[in-house]
Structure formats: structure tokens, C-alpha cells
mmCIF file of N, CA and C in Angstrom:
data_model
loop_
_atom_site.group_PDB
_atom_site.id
_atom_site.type_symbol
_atom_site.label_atom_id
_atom_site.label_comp_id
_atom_site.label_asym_id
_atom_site.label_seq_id
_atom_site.Cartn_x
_atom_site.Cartn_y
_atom_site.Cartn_z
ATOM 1 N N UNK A 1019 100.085 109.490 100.591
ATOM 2 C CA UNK A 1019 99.470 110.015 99.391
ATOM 3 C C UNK A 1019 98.303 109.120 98.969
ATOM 4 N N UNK A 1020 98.343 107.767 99.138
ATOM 5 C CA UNK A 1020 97.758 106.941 98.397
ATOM 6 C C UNK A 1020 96.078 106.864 99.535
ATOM 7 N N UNK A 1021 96.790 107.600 101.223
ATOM 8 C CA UNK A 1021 95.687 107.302 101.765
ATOM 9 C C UNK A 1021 94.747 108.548 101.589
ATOM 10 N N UNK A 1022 94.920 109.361 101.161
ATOM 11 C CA UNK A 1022 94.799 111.019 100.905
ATOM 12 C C UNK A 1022 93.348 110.748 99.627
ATOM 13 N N UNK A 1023 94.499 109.690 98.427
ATOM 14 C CA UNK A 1023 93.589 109.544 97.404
ATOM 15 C C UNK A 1023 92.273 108.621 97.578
ATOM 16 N N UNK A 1024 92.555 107.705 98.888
ATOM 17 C CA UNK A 1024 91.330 106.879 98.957
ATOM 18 C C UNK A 1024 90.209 107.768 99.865
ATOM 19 N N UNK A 1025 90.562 108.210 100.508
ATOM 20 C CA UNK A 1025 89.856 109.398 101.557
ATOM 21 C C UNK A 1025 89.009 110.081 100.621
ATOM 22 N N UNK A 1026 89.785 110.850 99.459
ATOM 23 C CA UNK A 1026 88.690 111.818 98.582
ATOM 24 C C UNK A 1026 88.036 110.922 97.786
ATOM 25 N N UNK A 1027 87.870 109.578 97.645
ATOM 26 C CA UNK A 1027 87.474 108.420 96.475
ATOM 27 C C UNK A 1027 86.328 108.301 97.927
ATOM 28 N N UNK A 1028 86.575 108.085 98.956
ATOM 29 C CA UNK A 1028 85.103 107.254 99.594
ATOM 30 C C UNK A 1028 84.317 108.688 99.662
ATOM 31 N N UNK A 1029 84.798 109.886 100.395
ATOM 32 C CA UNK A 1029 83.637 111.345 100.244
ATOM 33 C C UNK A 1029 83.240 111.644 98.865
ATOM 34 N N UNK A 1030 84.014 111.005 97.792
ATOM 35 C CA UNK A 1030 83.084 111.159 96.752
ATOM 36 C C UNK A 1030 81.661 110.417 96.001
ATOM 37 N N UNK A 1031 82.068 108.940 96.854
ATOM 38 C CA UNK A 1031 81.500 107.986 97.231
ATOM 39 C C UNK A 1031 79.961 108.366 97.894
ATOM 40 N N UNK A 1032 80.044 108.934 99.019
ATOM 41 C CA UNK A 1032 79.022 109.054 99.465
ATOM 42 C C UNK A 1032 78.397 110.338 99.378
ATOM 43 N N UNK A 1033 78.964 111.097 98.906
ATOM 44 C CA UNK A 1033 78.240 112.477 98.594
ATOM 45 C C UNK A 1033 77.686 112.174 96.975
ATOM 46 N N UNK A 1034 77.918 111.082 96.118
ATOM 47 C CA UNK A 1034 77.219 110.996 95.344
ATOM 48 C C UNK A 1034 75.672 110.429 95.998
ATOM 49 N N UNK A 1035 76.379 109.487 96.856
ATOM 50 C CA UNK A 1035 74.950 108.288 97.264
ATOM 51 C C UNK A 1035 73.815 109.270 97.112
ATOM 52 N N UNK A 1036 74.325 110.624 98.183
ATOM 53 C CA UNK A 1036 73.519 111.783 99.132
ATOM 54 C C UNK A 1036 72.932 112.513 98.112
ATOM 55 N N UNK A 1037 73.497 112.765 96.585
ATOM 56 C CA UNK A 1037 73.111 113.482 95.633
ATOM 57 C C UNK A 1037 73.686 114.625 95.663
ATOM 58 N N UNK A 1038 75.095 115.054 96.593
ATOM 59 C CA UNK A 1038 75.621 116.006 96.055
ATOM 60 C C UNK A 1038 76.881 116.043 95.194
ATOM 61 N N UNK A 1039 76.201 116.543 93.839
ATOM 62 C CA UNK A 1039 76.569 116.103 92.378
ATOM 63 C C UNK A 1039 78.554 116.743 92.110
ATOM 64 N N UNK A 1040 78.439 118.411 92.800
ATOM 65 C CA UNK A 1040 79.248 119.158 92.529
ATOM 66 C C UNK A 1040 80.461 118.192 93.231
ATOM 67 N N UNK A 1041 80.166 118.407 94.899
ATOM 68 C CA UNK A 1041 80.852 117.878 95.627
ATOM 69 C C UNK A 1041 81.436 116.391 95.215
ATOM 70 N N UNK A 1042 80.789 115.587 94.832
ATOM 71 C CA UNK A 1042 81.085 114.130 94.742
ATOM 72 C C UNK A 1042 82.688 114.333 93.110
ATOM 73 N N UNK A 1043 82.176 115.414 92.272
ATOM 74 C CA UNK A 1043 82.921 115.743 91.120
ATOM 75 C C UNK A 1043 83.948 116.090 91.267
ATOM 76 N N UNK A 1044 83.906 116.998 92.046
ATOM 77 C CA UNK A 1044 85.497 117.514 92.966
ATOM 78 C C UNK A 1044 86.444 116.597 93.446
ATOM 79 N N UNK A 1045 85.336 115.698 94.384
ATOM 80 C CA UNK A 1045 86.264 114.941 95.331
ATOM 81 C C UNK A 1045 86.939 113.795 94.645
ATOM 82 N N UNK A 1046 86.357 113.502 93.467
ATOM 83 C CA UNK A 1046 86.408 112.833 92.653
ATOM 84 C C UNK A 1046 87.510 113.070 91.787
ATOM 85 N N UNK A 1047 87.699 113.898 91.694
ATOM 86 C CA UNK A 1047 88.653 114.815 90.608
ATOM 87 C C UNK A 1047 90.094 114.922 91.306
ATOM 88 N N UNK A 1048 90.151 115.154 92.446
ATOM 89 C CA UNK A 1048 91.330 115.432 93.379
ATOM 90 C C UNK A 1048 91.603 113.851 93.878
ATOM 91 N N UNK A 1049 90.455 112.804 93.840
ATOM 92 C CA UNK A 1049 91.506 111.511 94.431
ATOM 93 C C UNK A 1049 91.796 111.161 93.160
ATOM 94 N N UNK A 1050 91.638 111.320 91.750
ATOM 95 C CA UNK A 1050 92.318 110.879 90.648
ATOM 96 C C UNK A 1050 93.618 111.606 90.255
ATOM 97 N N UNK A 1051 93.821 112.430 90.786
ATOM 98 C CA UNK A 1051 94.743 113.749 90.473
ATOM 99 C C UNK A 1051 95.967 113.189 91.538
ATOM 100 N N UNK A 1052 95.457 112.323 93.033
ATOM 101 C CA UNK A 1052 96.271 112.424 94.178
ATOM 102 C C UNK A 1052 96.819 111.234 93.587
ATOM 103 N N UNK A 1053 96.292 110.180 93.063
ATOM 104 C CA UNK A 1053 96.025 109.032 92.895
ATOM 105 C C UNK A 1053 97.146 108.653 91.568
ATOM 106 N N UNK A 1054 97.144 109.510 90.195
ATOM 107 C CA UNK A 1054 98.272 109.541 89.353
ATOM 108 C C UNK A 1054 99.495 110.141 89.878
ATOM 109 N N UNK A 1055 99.779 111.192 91.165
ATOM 110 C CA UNK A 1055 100.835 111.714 91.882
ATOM 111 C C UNK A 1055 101.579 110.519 92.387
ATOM 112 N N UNK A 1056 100.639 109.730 92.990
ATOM 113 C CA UNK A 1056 101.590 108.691 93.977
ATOM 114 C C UNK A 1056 101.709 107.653 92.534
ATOM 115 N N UNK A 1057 101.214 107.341 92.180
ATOM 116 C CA UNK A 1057 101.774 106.094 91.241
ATOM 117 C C UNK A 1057 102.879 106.580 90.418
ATOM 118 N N UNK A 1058 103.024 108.136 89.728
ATOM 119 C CA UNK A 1058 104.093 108.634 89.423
ATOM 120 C C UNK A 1058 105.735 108.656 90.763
ATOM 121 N N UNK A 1059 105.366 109.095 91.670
ATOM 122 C CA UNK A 1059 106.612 108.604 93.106
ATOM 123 C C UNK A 1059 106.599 107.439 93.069
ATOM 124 N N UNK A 1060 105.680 106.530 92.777
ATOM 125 C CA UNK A 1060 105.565 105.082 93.402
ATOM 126 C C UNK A 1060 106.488 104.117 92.294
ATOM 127 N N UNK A 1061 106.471 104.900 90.965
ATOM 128 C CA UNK A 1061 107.599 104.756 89.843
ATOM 129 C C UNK A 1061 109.005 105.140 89.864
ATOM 130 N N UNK A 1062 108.919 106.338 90.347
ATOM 131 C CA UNK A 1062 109.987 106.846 90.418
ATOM 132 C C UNK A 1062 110.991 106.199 91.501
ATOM 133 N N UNK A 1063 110.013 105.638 92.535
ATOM 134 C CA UNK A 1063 110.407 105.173 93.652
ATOM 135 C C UNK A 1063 111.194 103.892 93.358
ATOM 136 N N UNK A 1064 110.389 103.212 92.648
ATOM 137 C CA UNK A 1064 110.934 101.781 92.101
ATOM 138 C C UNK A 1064 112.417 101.787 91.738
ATOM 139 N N UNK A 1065 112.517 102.657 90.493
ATOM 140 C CA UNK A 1065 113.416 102.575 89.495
ATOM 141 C C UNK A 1065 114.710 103.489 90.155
ATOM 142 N N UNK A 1066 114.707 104.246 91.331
ATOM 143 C CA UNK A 1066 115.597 105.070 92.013
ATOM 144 C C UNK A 1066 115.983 103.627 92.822
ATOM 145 N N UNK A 1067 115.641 103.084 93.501
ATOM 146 C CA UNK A 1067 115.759 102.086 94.290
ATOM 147 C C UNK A 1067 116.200 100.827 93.753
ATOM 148 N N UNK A 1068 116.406 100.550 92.661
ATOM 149 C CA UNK A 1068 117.119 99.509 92.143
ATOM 150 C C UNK A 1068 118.985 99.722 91.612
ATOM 151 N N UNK A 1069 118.963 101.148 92.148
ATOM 152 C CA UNK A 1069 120.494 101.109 91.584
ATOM 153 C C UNK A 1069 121.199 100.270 92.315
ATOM 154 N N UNK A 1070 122.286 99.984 92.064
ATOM 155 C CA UNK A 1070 123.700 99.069 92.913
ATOM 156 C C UNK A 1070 123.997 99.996 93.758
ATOM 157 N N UNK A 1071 124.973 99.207 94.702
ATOM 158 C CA UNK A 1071 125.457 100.247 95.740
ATOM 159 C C UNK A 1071 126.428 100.991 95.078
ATOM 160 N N UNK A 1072 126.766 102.202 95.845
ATOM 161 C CA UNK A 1072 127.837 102.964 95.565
ATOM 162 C C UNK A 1072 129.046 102.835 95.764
ATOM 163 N N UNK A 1073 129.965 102.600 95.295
ATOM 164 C CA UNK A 1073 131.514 101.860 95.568
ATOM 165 C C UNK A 1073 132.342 103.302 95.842
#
């Protein structure tokens, strides 16, 4: 997920450089969108993973 969100963060990256405004907004928009997904699992992940074992 997290590599998903850096992927649409660098094409937004360089389609700004290039001047395409729409495109760079989008891509931009979807690695912030991918980007709060995984840090939400990446929480969830934590706090699931600290229980004790099961007896």
C-alpha cells in the first residue's frame, strides 16, 4: 500500500515538473488517499498485534 502511495506521490511529482496541472492533482489526491489507508492498517496493525497469547 505504502508503495502504491509513493508511486502516485513521484507521477505527481513529475507531471507537475512537466506542467500537467490536472494529472499531477489526481495523482496527488490518490497517493494521499492511499497514504491515510495504510497508516489507518498500519494502526490497526499495531494495536491487533499487541494482544497476549491465547490460553
Amino acid at each position: 500500500m505504502l508503495s502504491w502511495a509513493l508511486t502516485f506521490l513521484i507521477i505527481a511529482l513529475i507531471a507537475g515538473v512537466l506542467g500537467f496541472g490536472v494529472v499531477a492533482g489526481t495523482a496527488a489526491s490518490i497517493a494521499k488517499i492511499l497514504f491515510v489507508v495504510f497508516l489507518v492498517l498500519f494502526i490497526i496493525g499495531l494495536v491487533m498485534g499487541r494482544r497476549g497469547p491465547a490460553v
